[in-house]
Coordinates of C-alpha atoms in Angstrom, one line a residue:
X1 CA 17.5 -3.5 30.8
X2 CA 15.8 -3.6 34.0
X3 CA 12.5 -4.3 35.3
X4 CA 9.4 -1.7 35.6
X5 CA 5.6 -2.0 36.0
X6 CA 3.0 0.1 34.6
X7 CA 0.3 0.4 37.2
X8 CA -3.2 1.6 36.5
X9 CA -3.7 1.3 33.0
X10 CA -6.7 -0.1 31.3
X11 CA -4.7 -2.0 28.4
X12 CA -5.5 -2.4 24.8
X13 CA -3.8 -6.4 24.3
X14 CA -4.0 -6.1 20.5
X15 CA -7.6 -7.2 20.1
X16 CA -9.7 -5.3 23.0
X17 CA -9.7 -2.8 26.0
X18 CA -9.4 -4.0 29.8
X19 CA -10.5 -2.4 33.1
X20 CA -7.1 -1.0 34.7
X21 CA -4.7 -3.5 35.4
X22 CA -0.3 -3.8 35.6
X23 CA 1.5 -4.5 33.0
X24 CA 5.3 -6.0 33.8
X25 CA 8.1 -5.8 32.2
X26 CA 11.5 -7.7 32.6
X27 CA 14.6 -7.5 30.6
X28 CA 12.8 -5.9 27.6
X29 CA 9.9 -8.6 27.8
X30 CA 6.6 -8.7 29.3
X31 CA 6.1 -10.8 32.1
X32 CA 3.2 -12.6 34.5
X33 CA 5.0 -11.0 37.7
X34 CA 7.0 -8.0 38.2
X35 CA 11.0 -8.4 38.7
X36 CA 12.9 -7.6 41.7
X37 CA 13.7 -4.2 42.1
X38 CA 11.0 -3.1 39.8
X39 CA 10.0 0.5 39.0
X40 CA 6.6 2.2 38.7
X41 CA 5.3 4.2 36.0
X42 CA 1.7 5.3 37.3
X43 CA -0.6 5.2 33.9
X44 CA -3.5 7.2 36.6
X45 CA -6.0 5.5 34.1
X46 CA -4.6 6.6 30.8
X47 CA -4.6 3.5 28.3
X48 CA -2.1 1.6 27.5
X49 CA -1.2 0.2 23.4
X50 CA 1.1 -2.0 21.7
X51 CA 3.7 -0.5 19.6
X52 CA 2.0 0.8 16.4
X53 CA 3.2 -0.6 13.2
X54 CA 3.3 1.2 10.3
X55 CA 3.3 -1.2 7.1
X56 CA 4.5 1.1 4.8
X57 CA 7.2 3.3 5.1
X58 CA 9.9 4.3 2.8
X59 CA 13.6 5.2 4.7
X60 CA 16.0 7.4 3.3
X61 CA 17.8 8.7 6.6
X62 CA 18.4 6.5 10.1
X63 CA 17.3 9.7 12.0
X64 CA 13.8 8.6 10.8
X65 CA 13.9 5.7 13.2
X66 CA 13.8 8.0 16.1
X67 CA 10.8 10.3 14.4
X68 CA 8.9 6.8 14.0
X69 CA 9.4 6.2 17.4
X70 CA 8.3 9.1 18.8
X71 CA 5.5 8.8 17.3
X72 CA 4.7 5.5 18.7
X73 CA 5.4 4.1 15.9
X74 CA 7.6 1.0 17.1
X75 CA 8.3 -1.1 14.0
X76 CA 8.3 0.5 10.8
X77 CA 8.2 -1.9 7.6
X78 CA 10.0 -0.2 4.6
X79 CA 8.4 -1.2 0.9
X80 CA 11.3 -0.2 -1.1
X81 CA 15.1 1.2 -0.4
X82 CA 17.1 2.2 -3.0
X83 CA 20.3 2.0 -0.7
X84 CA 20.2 -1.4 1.6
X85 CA 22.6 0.6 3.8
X86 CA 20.7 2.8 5.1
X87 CA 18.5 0.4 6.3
X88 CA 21.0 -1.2 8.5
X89 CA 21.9 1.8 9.5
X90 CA 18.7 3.0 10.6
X91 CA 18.5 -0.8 12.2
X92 CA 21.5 0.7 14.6
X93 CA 19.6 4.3 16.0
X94 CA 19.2 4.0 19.8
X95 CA 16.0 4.4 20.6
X96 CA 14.6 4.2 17.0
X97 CA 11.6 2.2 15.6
X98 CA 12.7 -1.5 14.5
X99 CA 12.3 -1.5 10.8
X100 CA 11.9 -4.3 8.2
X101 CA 12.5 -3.8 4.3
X102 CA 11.8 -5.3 1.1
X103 CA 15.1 -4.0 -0.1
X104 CA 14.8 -3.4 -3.6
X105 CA 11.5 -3.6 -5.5
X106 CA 10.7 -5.5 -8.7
X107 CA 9.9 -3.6 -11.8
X108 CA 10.3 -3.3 -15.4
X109 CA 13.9 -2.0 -16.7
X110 CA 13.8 2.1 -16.9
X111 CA 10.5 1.8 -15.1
X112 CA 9.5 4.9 -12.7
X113 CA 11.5 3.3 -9.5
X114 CA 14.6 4.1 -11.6
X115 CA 13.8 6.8 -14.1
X116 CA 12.5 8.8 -10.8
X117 CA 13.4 7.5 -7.5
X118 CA 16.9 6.8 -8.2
X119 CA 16.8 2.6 -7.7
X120 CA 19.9 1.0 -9.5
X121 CA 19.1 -0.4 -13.2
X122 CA 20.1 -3.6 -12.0
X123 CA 17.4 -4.1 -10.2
X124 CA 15.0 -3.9 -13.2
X125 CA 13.3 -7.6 -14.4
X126 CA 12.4 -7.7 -18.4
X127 CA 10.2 -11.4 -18.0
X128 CA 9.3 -14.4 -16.1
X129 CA 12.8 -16.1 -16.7
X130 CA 14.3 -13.5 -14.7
X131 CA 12.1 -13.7 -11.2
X132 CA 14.0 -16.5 -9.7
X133 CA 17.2 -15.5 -9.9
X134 CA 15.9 -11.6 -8.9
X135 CA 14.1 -13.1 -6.0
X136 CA 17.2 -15.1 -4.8
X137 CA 19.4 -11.7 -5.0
X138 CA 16.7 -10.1 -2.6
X139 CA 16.2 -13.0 -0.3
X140 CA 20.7 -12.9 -0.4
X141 CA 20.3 -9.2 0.5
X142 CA 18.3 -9.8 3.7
X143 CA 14.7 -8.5 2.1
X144 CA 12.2 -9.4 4.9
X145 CA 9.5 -9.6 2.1
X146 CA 9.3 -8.8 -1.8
X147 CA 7.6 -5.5 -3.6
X148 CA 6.5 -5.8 -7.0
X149 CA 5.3 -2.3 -8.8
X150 CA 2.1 -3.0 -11.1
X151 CA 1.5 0.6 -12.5
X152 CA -0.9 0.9 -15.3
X153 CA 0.5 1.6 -19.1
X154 CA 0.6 5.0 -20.0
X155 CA 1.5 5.6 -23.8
X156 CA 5.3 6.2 -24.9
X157 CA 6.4 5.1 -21.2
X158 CA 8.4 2.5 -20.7
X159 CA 6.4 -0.8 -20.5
X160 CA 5.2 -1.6 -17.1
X161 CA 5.6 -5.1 -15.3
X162 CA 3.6 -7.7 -17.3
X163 CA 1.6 -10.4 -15.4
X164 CA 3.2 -13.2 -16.1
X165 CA 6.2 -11.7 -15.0
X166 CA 4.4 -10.6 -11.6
X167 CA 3.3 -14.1 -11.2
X168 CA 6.8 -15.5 -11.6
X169 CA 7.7 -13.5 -8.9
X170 CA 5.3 -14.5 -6.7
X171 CA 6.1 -18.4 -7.4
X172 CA 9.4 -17.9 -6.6
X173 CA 9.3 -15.5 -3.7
X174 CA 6.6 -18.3 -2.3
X175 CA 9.1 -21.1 -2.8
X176 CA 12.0 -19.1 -1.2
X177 CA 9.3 -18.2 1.8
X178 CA 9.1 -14.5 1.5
X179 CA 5.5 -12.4 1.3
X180 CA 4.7 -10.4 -1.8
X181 CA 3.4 -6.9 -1.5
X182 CA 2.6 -5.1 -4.9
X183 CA 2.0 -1.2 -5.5
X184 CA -1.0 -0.5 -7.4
X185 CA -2.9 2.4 -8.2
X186 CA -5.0 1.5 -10.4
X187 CA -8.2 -0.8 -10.2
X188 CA -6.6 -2.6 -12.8
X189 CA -3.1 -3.2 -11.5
X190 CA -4.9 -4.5 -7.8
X191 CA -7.0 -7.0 -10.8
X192 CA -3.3 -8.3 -12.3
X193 CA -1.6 -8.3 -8.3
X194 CA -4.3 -10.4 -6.7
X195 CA -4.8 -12.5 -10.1
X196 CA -0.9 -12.9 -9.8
X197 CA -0.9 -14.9 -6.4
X198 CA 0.4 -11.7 -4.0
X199 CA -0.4 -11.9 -0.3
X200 CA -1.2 -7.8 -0.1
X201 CA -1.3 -5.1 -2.2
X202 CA -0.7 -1.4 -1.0
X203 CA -3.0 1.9 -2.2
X204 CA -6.0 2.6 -3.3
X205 CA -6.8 3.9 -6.5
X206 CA -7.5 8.0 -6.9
X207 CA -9.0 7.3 -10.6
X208 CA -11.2 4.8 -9.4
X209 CA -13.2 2.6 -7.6
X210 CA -12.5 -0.8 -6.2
X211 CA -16.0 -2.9 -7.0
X212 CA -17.9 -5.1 -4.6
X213 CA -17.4 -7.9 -6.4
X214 CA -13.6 -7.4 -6.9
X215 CA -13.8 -7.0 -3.1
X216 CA -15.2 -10.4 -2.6
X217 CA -12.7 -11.8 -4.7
X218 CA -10.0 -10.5 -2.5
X219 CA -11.4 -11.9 0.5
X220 CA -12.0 -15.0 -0.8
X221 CA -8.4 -15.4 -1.8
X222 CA -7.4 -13.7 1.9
X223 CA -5.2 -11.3 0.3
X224 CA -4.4 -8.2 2.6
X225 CA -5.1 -4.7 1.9
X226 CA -2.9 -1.7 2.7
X227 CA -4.9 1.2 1.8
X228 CA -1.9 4.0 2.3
X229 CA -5.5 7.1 2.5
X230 CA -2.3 9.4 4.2
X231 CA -0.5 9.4 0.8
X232 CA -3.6 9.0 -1.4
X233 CA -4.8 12.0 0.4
X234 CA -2.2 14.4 0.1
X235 CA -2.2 13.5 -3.6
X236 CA -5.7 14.3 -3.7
X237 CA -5.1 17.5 -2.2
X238 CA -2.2 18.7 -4.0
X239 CA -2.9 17.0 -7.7
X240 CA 1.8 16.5 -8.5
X241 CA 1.9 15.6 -11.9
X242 CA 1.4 18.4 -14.8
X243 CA -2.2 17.1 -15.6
X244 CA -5.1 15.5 -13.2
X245 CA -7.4 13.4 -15.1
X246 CA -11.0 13.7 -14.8
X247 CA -12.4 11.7 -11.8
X248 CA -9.9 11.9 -9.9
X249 CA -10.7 12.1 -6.4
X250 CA -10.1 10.9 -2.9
X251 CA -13.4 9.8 -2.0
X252 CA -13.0 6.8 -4.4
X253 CA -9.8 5.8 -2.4
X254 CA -12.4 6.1 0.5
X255 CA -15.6 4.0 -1.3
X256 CA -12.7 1.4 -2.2
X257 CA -11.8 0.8 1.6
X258 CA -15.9 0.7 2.4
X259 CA -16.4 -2.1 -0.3
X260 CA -13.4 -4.1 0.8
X261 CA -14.2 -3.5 4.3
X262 CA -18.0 -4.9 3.6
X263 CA -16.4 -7.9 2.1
X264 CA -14.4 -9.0 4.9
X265 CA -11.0 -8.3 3.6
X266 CA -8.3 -7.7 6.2
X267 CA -7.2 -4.1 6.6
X268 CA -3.3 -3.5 7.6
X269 CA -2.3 0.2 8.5
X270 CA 0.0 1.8 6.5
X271 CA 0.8 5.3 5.4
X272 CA 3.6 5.3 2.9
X273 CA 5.1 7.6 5.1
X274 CA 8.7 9.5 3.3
X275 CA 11.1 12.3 3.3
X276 CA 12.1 11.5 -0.1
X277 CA 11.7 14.9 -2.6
X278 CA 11.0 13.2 -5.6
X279 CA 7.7 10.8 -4.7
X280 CA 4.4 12.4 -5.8
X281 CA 3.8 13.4 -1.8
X282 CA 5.2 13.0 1.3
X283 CA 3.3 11.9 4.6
X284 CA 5.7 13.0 7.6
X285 CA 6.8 9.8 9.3
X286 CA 4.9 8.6 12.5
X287 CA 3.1 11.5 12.4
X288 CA 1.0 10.3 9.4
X289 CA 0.0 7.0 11.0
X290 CA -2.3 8.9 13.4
X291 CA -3.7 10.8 10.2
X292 CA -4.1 7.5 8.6
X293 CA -6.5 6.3 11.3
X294 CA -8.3 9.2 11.2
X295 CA -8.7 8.9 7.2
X296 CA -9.8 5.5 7.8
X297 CA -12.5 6.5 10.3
X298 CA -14.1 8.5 7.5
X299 CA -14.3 5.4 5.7
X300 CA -16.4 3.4 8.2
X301 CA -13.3 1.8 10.4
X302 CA -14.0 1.5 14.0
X303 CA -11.2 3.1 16.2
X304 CA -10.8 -0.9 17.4
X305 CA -10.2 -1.9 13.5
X306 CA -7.9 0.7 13.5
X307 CA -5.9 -0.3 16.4
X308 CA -6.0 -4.0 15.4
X309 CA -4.8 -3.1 11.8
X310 CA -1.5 -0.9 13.3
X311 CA -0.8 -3.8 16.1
X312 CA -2.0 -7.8 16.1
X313 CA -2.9 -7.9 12.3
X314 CA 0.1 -6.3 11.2
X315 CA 2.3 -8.2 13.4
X316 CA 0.2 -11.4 12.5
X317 CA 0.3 -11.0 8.7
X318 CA 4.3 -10.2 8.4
X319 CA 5.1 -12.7 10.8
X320 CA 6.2 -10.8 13.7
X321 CA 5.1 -13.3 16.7
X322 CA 7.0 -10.9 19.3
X323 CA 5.2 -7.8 18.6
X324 CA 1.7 -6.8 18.5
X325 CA 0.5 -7.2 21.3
X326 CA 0.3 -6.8 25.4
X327 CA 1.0 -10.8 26.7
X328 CA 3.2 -12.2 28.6
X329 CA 6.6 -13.4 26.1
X330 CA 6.4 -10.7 24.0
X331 CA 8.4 -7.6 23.3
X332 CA 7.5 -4.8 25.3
X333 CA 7.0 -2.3 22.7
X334 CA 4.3 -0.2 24.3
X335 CA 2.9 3.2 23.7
X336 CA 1.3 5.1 27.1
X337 CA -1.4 7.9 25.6
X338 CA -4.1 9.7 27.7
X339 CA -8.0 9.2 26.9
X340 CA -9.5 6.5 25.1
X341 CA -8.5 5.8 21.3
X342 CA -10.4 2.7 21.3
X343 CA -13.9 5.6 21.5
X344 CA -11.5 8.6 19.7
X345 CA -9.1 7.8 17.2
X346 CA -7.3 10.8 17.7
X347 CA -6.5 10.2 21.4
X348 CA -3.5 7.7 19.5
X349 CA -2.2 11.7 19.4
X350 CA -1.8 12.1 23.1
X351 CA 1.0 9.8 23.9
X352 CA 2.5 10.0 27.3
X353 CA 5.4 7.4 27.2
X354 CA 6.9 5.1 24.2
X355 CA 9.3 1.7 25.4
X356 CA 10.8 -0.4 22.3
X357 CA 11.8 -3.6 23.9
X358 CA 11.6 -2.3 27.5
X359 CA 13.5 1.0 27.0
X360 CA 11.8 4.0 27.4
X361 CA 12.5 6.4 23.9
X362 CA 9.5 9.3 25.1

């Protein structure tokens, strides 16, 4: 791989901003001192960020691993693929953004993730007596984590995921050591996932609001939020389903990240990002995670918060101790951009060089 040092760059580590300073980088790894041989990259001041993470993603094609990464987006983490082998294949793309999965997601039999998005009946769970032996199939598959899909009950649909049975999962993906995600959509559904044990839940509801005191109860349990505003916002915008209900709006998907952003509760960035024809909308991937930090500005998030929830508190709530941040040890996954995101957002936008483990992809 080779050894380089980025000179003159003030560096965001993860958590804060420093006055210019090298950065080295050995056989893919960040190091105290530079390696023999090593080349220069002159940053001339521009600032210097570790890999974005985008915590939810959905991959239907390997080429998206190089659109992710050119984007800065250096480690992707897919919540739901209805064909495992894509995702090792996307796991091969030189120069493509490392990607996790959950493989494939637990819900009801004929629920919406097979009726619609084409996931194998097989994969459906009818009860609680079910979840172990589903969760052991994932965890055999190589899922990184477990989805669960909590949608709300809409009459003469096929019943949705019960509770208990969204508990059960959650025991036994626990026992088996795996982290629990669940889709809702619905103030109601985020009430069943954080009531079921899960350790995030992903979107925030269009029809309504998440309450201060529902807030509170999420940070006192230290579940994660993933508020997804790209893809709430581009269902917002262009309303996919024959009829929009009254109420409907993005700025509750907005008041919902303010009240759990008041309470403390710990904000990962994710945008939901997919190519796939038949989801309600479609956030372009990598591209959308700089749209999701400016959605998340209009809800009161610091351009810091922002950059914390893409780097170190994504890396630290899935567990990825190599990435996340600018140390010595870790991988370099770096992003180069000019101006200061850490004062304007949208200076994540003017990226100047991408490396994924040391190897420059942009």
């Amino acid at each position: 791989m080779g050894a380089f040092s980025i000179e003159n760059a003030r560096v965001f580590d993860g958590e804060r901003l420093s006055e210019p300073r090298s950065v080295h980088v050995v056989d893919g790894l960040i190091t105290e001192e530079p390696g023999a041989d090593s080349e220069t990259v002159d940053a001339a001041g521009a600032v210097l960020l570790p890999g974005l993470i985008d915590a939810h993603v959905h991959i239907s094609d390997p080429e998206q691993a190089r659109t992710l990464a050119h984007w800065g987006v250096t480690t992707a983490l897919d919540m739901g693929a209805k064909d495992p082998g894509v995702i090792e294949a996307t796991r091969g793309v030189a120069g493509g953004s490392d990607v996790r999965s959950a493989g494939f997601p637990a819900g009801p039999p004929h629920g919406t993730h097979i009726a619609r998005l084409g996931f194998p009946e097989s994969v459906g769970i009818s009860g609680p007596d079910e979840a172990e032996a589903w969760v052991a199939a994932r965890v055999a598959e190589g899922s990184d984590y477990i989805k669960v899909l909590l949608e709300p009950e809409i009459p003469q649909q096929p019943k949705p995921l019960q509770p208990e049975t969204a508990a059960a999962i959650v025991r036994a993906a626990h026992a088996a050591g795996k982290k629990v995600i669940a889709h809702t959509t619905t103030g109601r559904t985020a009430e069943i996932a954080v009531a079921s044990g899960v350790d995030a839940f992903t979107h925030t509801p269009l029809g309504d609001v998440l309450g201060v005191e529902f807030a509170r109860e999420v940070a006192s349990r230290g579940v994660i939020a993933i508020p997804t505003l790209s893809m709430m916002n581009a269902m917002a915008t262009d309303w996919p389903f024959p009829v929009r209900p009254p109420g409907v709006s993005f700025e509750n998907c907005l008041q919902s990240l303010r009240n759990l952003r008041a309470a403390g509760v710990t904000i990962v960035a994710g945008t939901d990002a997919n190519t796939n024809p038949a989801t309600p909308a479609s956030p372009p991937p990598g591209e959308s995670l700089h749209t999701e930090f400016e959605l998340m500005g209009q809800a009161g998030v610091t351009p810091v918060e922002s950059l914390r929830a893409a780097t170190s508190t994504a890396a630290d709530f899935f567990g990825l101790a190599d990435r996340g941040r600018i140390q010595p040890g870790l991988r370099a996954d770096l992003v180069l951009v000019d101006g200061d995101p850490t004062v304007d957002i949208s200076a994540t936008r003017a990226i100047r060089g991408v490396w994924i483990a040391g190897e420059r992809v942009r």
